[in-house]
Short mmCIF file of C-alpha atoms in Angstrom, two decimals:
data_model
loop_
_atom_site.label_atom_id
_atom_site.label_comp_id
_atom_site.label_asym_id
_atom_site.label_seq_id
_atom_site.Cartn_x
_atom_site.Cartn_y
_atom_site.Cartn_z
CA UNK K 12 89.07 99.21 103.63
CA UNK K 13 92.05 97.11 102.61
CA UNK K 14 94.85 97.79 100.20
CA UNK K 15 97.78 95.81 98.87
CA UNK K 16 101.29 97.18 99.22
CA UNK K 17 104.23 95.39 97.60
CA UNK K 18 106.96 97.84 98.47
CA UNK K 19 107.74 100.88 100.56
CA UNK K 20 109.50 101.87 103.76
CA UNK K 21 108.86 100.17 107.02
CA UNK K 22 105.97 101.75 108.90
CA UNK K 23 107.20 104.49 111.14
CA UNK K 24 107.31 108.23 111.41
CA UNK K 25 106.15 108.72 107.82
CA UNK K 26 102.86 106.98 108.65
CA UNK K 27 101.94 108.97 111.74
CA UNK K 28 101.67 108.43 115.47
CA UNK K 29 102.10 104.82 116.62
CA UNK K 30 99.09 103.95 118.80
CA UNK K 31 99.86 100.29 119.51
CA UNK K 32 100.71 97.00 117.82
CA UNK K 33 98.50 93.98 117.25
CA UNK K 34 100.30 90.70 116.52
CA UNK K 35 103.32 92.83 115.62
CA UNK K 36 101.38 95.01 113.16
CA UNK K 37 101.74 98.77 113.89
CA UNK K 38 98.53 100.76 114.20
CA UNK K 39 99.16 104.38 113.20
CA UNK K 40 97.27 107.65 113.41
CA UNK K 41 98.13 109.81 110.38
CA UNK K 42 98.36 113.59 110.82
CA UNK K 43 95.46 114.02 108.38
CA UNK K 44 93.15 112.18 110.80
CA UNK K 45 93.12 115.26 113.02
CA UNK K 46 91.79 117.30 110.09
CA UNK K 47 89.01 114.77 109.59
CA UNK K 48 88.22 114.73 113.31
CA UNK K 49 88.03 118.54 113.35
CA UNK K 50 85.64 118.45 110.38
CA UNK K 51 83.45 115.92 112.20
CA UNK K 52 83.34 118.13 115.30
CA UNK K 53 82.39 121.21 113.25
CA UNK K 54 79.69 119.32 111.33
CA UNK K 55 78.15 117.51 114.27
CA UNK K 56 78.04 120.36 116.78
CA UNK K 57 75.02 121.95 115.00
CA UNK K 58 73.40 118.49 114.80
CA UNK K 59 73.67 118.13 118.56
CA UNK K 60 71.95 121.50 118.87
CA UNK K 61 69.03 120.20 116.80
CA UNK K 62 68.80 116.85 118.63
CA UNK K 63 69.05 118.48 122.06
CA UNK K 64 67.31 121.87 121.92
CA UNK K 65 68.62 124.29 124.49
CA UNK K 66 71.94 122.51 125.03
CA UNK K 67 74.86 124.78 125.81
CA UNK K 68 77.52 125.43 123.20
CA UNK K 69 80.15 123.82 125.42
CA UNK K 70 78.12 120.62 125.86
CA UNK K 71 77.36 120.44 122.14
CA UNK K 72 81.06 120.80 121.34
CA UNK K 73 81.99 118.17 123.94
CA UNK K 74 79.45 115.68 122.56
CA UNK K 75 80.60 116.28 118.97
CA UNK K 76 84.21 115.71 120.08
CA UNK K 77 83.22 112.50 121.86
CA UNK K 78 81.50 111.31 118.68
CA UNK K 79 84.63 112.05 116.61
CA UNK K 80 86.64 109.83 118.97
CA UNK K 81 84.01 107.06 118.91
CA UNK K 82 83.83 107.26 115.13
CA UNK K 83 87.61 106.91 114.94
CA UNK K 84 87.43 103.89 117.25
CA UNK K 85 84.71 102.35 115.06
CA UNK K 86 86.79 102.82 111.90
CA UNK K 87 89.76 101.31 113.73
CA UNK K 88 87.66 98.27 114.69
CA UNK K 89 86.64 97.96 111.02
CA UNK K 90 90.29 97.92 109.93
CA UNK K 91 91.32 95.52 112.68
CA UNK K 92 88.68 93.15 111.32
CA UNK K 93 90.55 93.13 108.00
CA UNK K 94 93.89 92.79 109.79
CA UNK K 95 92.93 89.85 112.01
CA UNK K 96 91.41 87.81 109.17
CA UNK K 97 94.37 88.54 106.87
CA UNK K 98 96.80 87.35 109.54
CA UNK K 99 94.62 84.28 110.10
CA UNK K 100 95.14 83.33 106.45
CA UNK K 101 98.89 83.90 106.70
CA UNK K 102 98.83 87.20 104.82
CA UNK K 103 101.35 89.64 106.31
CA UNK K 104 99.96 93.08 107.16
CA UNK K 105 102.40 95.97 106.83
CA UNK K 106 100.41 98.37 108.98
CA UNK K 107 96.95 99.67 109.87
CA UNK K 108 96.54 103.41 109.44
CA UNK K 109 93.77 105.90 110.24
CA UNK K 110 93.79 108.97 108.01
CA UNK K 111 91.57 111.78 106.71
CA UNK K 112 89.06 109.64 104.79
CA UNK K 113 88.91 106.67 107.17
CA UNK K 114 91.38 103.83 107.52
CA UNK K 115 93.51 101.39 105.52
CA UNK K 116 94.87 97.94 106.34
CA UNK K 117 97.94 97.49 104.16
CA UNK K 118 98.21 93.80 103.30
CA UNK K 119 101.74 93.11 102.09
CA UNK K 120 100.93 90.15 99.83
CA UNK K 121 98.20 89.42 97.33
CA UNK K 122 95.87 86.63 98.52
CA UNK K 123 96.48 83.36 96.69
CA UNK K 124 92.82 82.28 96.78
CA UNK K 125 89.64 84.19 95.93
CA UNK K 126 88.00 82.96 99.15
CA UNK K 127 90.78 84.55 101.19
CA UNK K 128 90.42 87.89 99.40
CA UNK K 129 86.64 87.83 99.80
CA UNK K 130 86.72 86.99 103.51
CA UNK K 131 89.41 89.55 104.32
CA UNK K 132 87.37 92.21 102.50
CA UNK K 133 84.09 91.18 104.17
CA UNK K 134 85.59 91.24 107.67
CA UNK K 135 85.64 95.06 107.91
CA UNK K 136 82.00 95.72 106.94
CA UNK K 137 81.04 92.75 109.11
CA UNK K 138 82.59 94.44 112.14
CA UNK K 139 80.83 97.72 111.27
CA UNK K 140 77.46 95.94 111.02
CA UNK K 141 78.01 94.28 114.39
CA UNK K 142 78.92 97.63 115.95
CA UNK K 143 75.83 99.26 114.41
CA UNK K 144 73.67 96.47 115.86
CA UNK K 145 75.25 96.83 119.32
CA UNK K 146 74.85 100.60 119.36
CA UNK K 147 71.31 100.18 118.04
CA UNK K 148 70.35 97.73 120.79
CA UNK K 149 71.85 100.06 123.38
CA UNK K 150 69.78 102.84 121.82
CA UNK K 151 66.59 100.80 122.26
CA UNK K 152 67.17 99.88 125.90
CA UNK K 153 68.84 103.13 126.94
CA UNK K 154 67.41 106.57 127.75
CA UNK K 155 65.01 108.19 125.28
CA UNK K 156 66.90 111.46 125.17
CA UNK K 157 69.95 113.22 126.57
CA UNK K 158 73.65 113.08 125.80
CA UNK K 159 73.98 109.27 125.87
CA UNK K 160 71.03 108.91 123.49
CA UNK K 161 72.60 111.37 121.02
CA UNK K 162 75.96 109.54 121.03
CA UNK K 163 74.31 106.13 120.58
CA UNK K 164 72.17 107.43 117.71
CA UNK K 165 75.13 109.00 115.93
CA UNK K 166 77.33 105.92 116.37
CA UNK K 167 74.59 103.60 115.12
CA UNK K 168 74.04 105.70 112.01
CA UNK K 169 77.77 106.22 111.39
CA UNK K 170 78.61 102.50 111.53
CA UNK K 171 75.74 101.71 109.17
CA UNK K 172 77.01 104.33 106.72
CA UNK K 173 80.58 102.96 106.97
CA UNK K 174 79.33 99.41 106.33
CA UNK K 175 77.04 100.32 103.43
CA UNK K 176 79.56 102.61 101.72
CA UNK K 177 82.35 100.03 101.96
CA UNK K 178 80.06 97.35 100.54
CA UNK K 179 79.54 99.30 97.30
CA UNK K 180 80.84 97.09 94.45
CA UNK K 181 83.82 99.09 93.27
CA UNK K 182 87.54 99.16 93.99
CA UNK K 183 89.22 100.16 96.23
CA UNK K 184 86.22 99.61 98.52
CA UNK K 185 85.66 96.32 100.31
CA UNK K 186 82.64 95.58 98.13
CA UNK K 187 84.87 95.90 95.08
CA UNK K 188 87.29 93.37 96.54
CA UNK K 189 84.40 91.02 97.26
CA UNK K 190 83.18 91.46 93.67
CA UNK K 191 86.67 90.71 92.37
CA UNK K 192 86.89 87.61 94.55
CA UNK K 193 83.55 86.36 93.23
CA UNK K 194 84.48 86.83 89.56
CA UNK K 195 87.92 85.37 90.25
CA UNK K 196 86.30 82.27 91.75
CA UNK K 197 83.88 81.89 88.82
CA UNK K 198 86.37 82.47 86.00
CA UNK K 199 89.67 81.43 87.55
CA UNK K 200 91.17 84.77 86.43
CA UNK K 201 91.87 87.43 89.03
CA UNK K 202 92.49 89.96 86.27
CA UNK K 203 88.88 89.69 85.07
CA UNK K 204 87.64 90.36 88.59
CA UNK K 205 89.92 93.38 88.89
CA UNK K 206 88.67 94.82 85.60
CA UNK K 207 85.03 94.49 86.65
CA UNK K 208 85.65 95.88 90.14
CA UNK K 209 87.71 98.80 88.80
CA UNK K 210 84.84 99.61 86.45
CA UNK K 211 82.54 99.42 89.47
CA UNK K 212 84.76 101.97 91.20
CA UNK K 213 84.23 104.37 88.31
CA UNK K 214 80.46 103.89 88.57
CA UNK K 215 80.55 104.51 92.34
CA UNK K 216 82.47 107.76 91.77
CA UNK K 217 79.97 108.83 89.09
CA UNK K 218 77.06 108.08 91.43
CA UNK K 219 78.63 110.26 94.12
CA UNK K 220 78.94 113.17 91.70
CA UNK K 221 75.34 112.73 90.51
CA UNK K 222 74.15 112.81 94.13
CA UNK K 223 76.11 116.02 94.67
CA UNK K 224 74.56 117.57 91.56
CA UNK K 225 71.07 116.68 92.79
CA UNK K 226 71.86 118.55 96.00
CA UNK K 227 72.77 121.65 94.04
CA UNK K 228 69.70 121.34 91.77
CA UNK K 229 67.39 121.01 94.79
CA UNK K 230 69.18 123.88 96.57
CA UNK K 231 69.81 121.60 99.56
CA UNK K 232 71.07 123.41 102.70
CA UNK K 233 74.20 121.22 102.69
CA UNK K 234 74.76 121.36 98.90
CA UNK K 235 78.28 122.82 99.01
CA UNK K 236 79.38 120.56 101.83
CA UNK K 237 77.93 117.57 99.96
CA UNK K 238 79.72 118.64 96.78
CA UNK K 239 83.07 118.95 98.56
CA UNK K 240 82.76 115.59 100.30
CA UNK K 241 81.59 113.85 97.12
CA UNK K 242 84.38 115.34 95.01
CA UNK K 243 87.02 114.27 97.53
CA UNK K 244 85.56 110.78 97.92
CA UNK K 245 85.07 110.32 94.16
CA UNK K 246 88.69 111.29 93.56
CA UNK K 247 89.80 108.78 96.21
CA UNK K 248 87.72 106.00 94.63
CA UNK K 249 88.86 106.71 91.06
CA UNK K 250 92.53 106.94 92.09
CA UNK K 251 92.25 103.72 94.09
CA UNK K 252 90.51 101.84 91.27
CA UNK K 253 93.10 103.03 88.73
CA UNK K 254 95.91 101.99 91.05
CA UNK K 255 94.42 98.53 91.53
CA UNK K 256 93.95 98.09 87.78
CA UNK K 257 97.52 99.18 87.06
CA UNK K 258 98.89 96.84 89.73
CA UNK K 259 96.87 93.96 88.27
CA UNK K 260 98.33 94.57 84.84
CA UNK K 261 101.83 94.40 86.31
CA UNK K 262 101.09 91.04 87.97
CA UNK K 263 99.21 89.38 85.09
CA UNK K 264 101.22 86.83 83.12
CA UNK K 265 100.86 87.58 79.39
CA UNK K 266 99.13 84.93 77.33
CA UNK K 267 101.50 82.90 75.20
CA UNK K 268 104.57 83.81 77.26
CA UNK K 269 106.52 80.84 78.61
CA UNK K 270 108.89 80.96 81.55
CA UNK K 271 111.36 79.07 79.38
CA UNK K 272 111.40 82.06 77.01
CA UNK K 273 112.74 84.30 79.79
CA UNK K 274 115.25 82.19 81.70
CA UNK K 275 118.92 82.04 80.90
CA UNK K 276 120.52 78.59 80.61
CA UNK K 277 122.26 77.57 83.79
CA UNK K 278 125.92 76.63 84.10
CA UNK K 279 127.35 74.93 87.18
CA UNK K 280 130.96 75.77 88.05
CA UNK K 281 133.19 74.84 90.99
CA UNK K 282 133.06 77.53 93.66
CA UNK K 283 136.86 77.69 93.71
CA UNK K 284 137.05 78.60 90.00
CA UNK K 285 138.92 81.85 89.28
CA UNK K 286 136.42 84.68 89.28
CA UNK K 287 137.68 85.94 85.89
CA UNK K 288 136.94 82.54 84.31
CA UNK K 289 133.49 82.38 85.93
CA UNK K 290 132.73 85.89 84.72
CA UNK K 291 133.71 85.01 81.17
CA UNK K 292 131.54 81.87 81.24
CA UNK K 293 128.52 83.83 82.52
CA UNK K 294 127.87 85.68 79.26
CA UNK K 295 124.21 84.98 78.47
CA UNK K 296 124.01 82.37 81.21
CA UNK K 297 123.31 82.09 84.89
CA UNK K 298 126.11 80.55 86.93
CA UNK K 299 125.57 78.32 89.97
CA UNK K 300 128.74 77.98 92.01
CA UNK K 301 129.04 74.55 93.62
CA UNK K 302 131.35 73.67 96.49
CA UNK K 303 133.38 70.47 96.65
CA UNK K 304 130.81 68.91 98.99
CA UNK K 305 128.12 69.29 96.33
CA UNK K 306 126.25 72.18 97.98
CA UNK K 307 125.59 75.37 96.07
CA UNK K 308 127.56 78.37 97.28
CA UNK K 309 125.22 80.69 95.41
CA UNK K 310 124.56 82.41 92.10
CA UNK K 311 127.36 84.43 90.55
CA UNK K 312 126.69 88.14 91.04
CA UNK K 313 128.04 89.74 87.87
CA UNK K 314 128.54 93.22 89.36
CA UNK K 315 130.47 91.86 92.32
CA UNK K 316 132.40 89.50 90.06
CA UNK K 317 133.43 92.34 87.73
CA UNK K 318 134.75 94.41 90.64
CA UNK K 319 136.61 91.43 92.11
CA UNK K 320 138.03 90.35 88.74
CA UNK K 321 139.41 93.84 88.09
CA UNK K 322 141.37 93.67 91.35
CA UNK K 323 142.12 89.98 91.75
CA UNK K 324 141.15 87.85 88.73
CA UNK K 325 142.37 84.60 90.31
CA UNK K 326 140.24 84.95 93.47
CA UNK K 327 137.72 82.14 94.06
CA UNK K 328 134.44 82.87 92.33
CA UNK K 329 132.65 82.00 95.59
CA UNK K 330 133.65 85.41 96.87
CA UNK K 331 131.28 86.90 94.28
CA UNK K 332 128.42 84.51 95.01
CA UNK K 333 124.94 85.64 95.99
CA UNK K 334 123.57 83.08 98.51
CA UNK K 335 120.50 81.24 97.23
CA UNK K 336 117.70 81.88 99.71
CA UNK K 337 114.53 79.73 99.64
CA UNK K 338 112.45 82.61 98.28
CA UNK K 339 114.88 82.88 95.33
CA UNK K 340 114.05 79.38 94.08
CA UNK K 341 111.21 79.12 91.55
CA UNK K 342 109.57 75.96 90.25
CA UNK K 343 109.35 75.88 86.47
CA UNK K 344 105.76 74.64 86.90
CA UNK K 345 104.61 77.55 89.09
CA UNK K 346 101.73 79.69 87.73
CA UNK K 347 102.97 82.86 86.10
CA UNK K 348 101.11 85.16 88.53
CA UNK K 349 102.81 83.49 91.49
CA UNK K 350 106.21 83.93 89.87
CA UNK K 351 105.52 87.64 89.35
CA UNK K 352 104.36 87.95 92.95
CA UNK K 353 107.43 86.16 94.31
CA UNK K 354 109.81 88.30 92.26
CA UNK K 355 108.01 91.47 93.40
CA UNK K 356 108.27 90.47 97.06
CA UNK K 357 111.90 89.27 97.06
CA UNK K 358 114.94 91.54 97.28
CA UNK K 359 117.04 89.81 94.61
CA UNK K 360 117.95 90.51 91.00
CA UNK K 361 118.15 86.90 89.85
CA UNK K 362 116.27 83.70 90.71
CA UNK K 363 117.14 80.03 90.31
CA UNK K 364 114.52 78.05 88.39
CA UNK K 365 114.36 74.32 89.17
CA UNK K 366 112.30 71.42 87.85
CA UNK K 367 109.98 69.16 89.87
CA UNK K 368 112.98 67.11 91.07
CA UNK K 369 114.91 70.17 92.24
CA UNK K 370 117.42 70.20 89.40
CA UNK K 371 118.47 73.67 88.15
CA UNK K 372 116.91 74.44 84.76
CA UNK K 373 117.70 78.12 84.37
CA UNK K 374 118.14 81.54 85.95
CA UNK K 375 115.49 84.25 85.75
CA UNK K 376 116.69 87.83 85.94
CA UNK K 377 114.34 90.44 87.41
CA UNK K 378 115.03 92.89 84.58
CA UNK K 379 114.12 90.29 81.93
CA UNK K 380 110.76 89.62 83.60
CA UNK K 381 110.03 93.35 83.94
CA UNK K 382 110.86 93.93 80.27
CA UNK K 383 108.55 91.08 79.18
CA UNK K 384 105.65 92.45 81.26
CA UNK K 385 106.27 95.98 80.07
CA UNK K 386 106.29 94.97 76.40
CA UNK K 387 103.34 92.55 76.60
#
């Protein structure tokens, strides 16, 4: 399962125990994973008793514990599939984390192309299917019974379940991301794919609850366990789908809105200008401070300029300049969604907008963009 994170603290103690790093990406074991592992042990110990009649309680517990570890390793392989493909496409991955309900690969940037999103999403279930096939082949050529046979059978079934469940067409599951990528590719609008896949997530959650109700109606031996698992999973799916839909709304450029409607006109001033004069000229405008050699010293930071002007109004305005980093420069021809994404990813409160020839055409303030999206 993959998820997109645009902000948050650097992965560390809040995410759990650091297991290792892959290509610099931390792989963490959340505290809740131990709860899930304990539940697996408690659920599978009676199953071992049924598959191996006469087995001792200690052996059954040991085999169930071994399966919990193998299941965790299988989920980890699933997530590493997402991680490796995302990195291959140049998408930074914040961290990979195993937790109570499985695992998450936190991709730090939204894919720019539907093919990238689809392939990253498909990589996890693909790994699970390969693992199921390998365990299945080992099951066919291995012993017909005994401890090894039980572990191989459980791992084959578990990886198939992980693959099939994640392929269901609803967000935040991998199948939902693949559905979104397909609709995105067909329509050219990622937002339409997100809407359809979020709706799919609601249908998946409803199907889980219906299955749980059938268990109660049929008086199934595991009816209460099934109900608990289905309620928890349905909540996870609904919350994930709602989060994806909300995030998509925040990154969708409103129809009819032009970038030119949001940017402030740009004024170029000498970097050695008195800061009080530069501050006065900045009312309703963005100020680019230019050195004598023609290079930009930066954008005037109004807060810094106000503090400096109150103490030393004749100080060079360059002392209140915010350096213009490459990620702070926006093309006036960039698609709106990419502008939103860039602003979300960049720690800056204002951005220099340039035309195709690199000439400054305006300054976009983060708060103006947020207000436009909020009021759309």
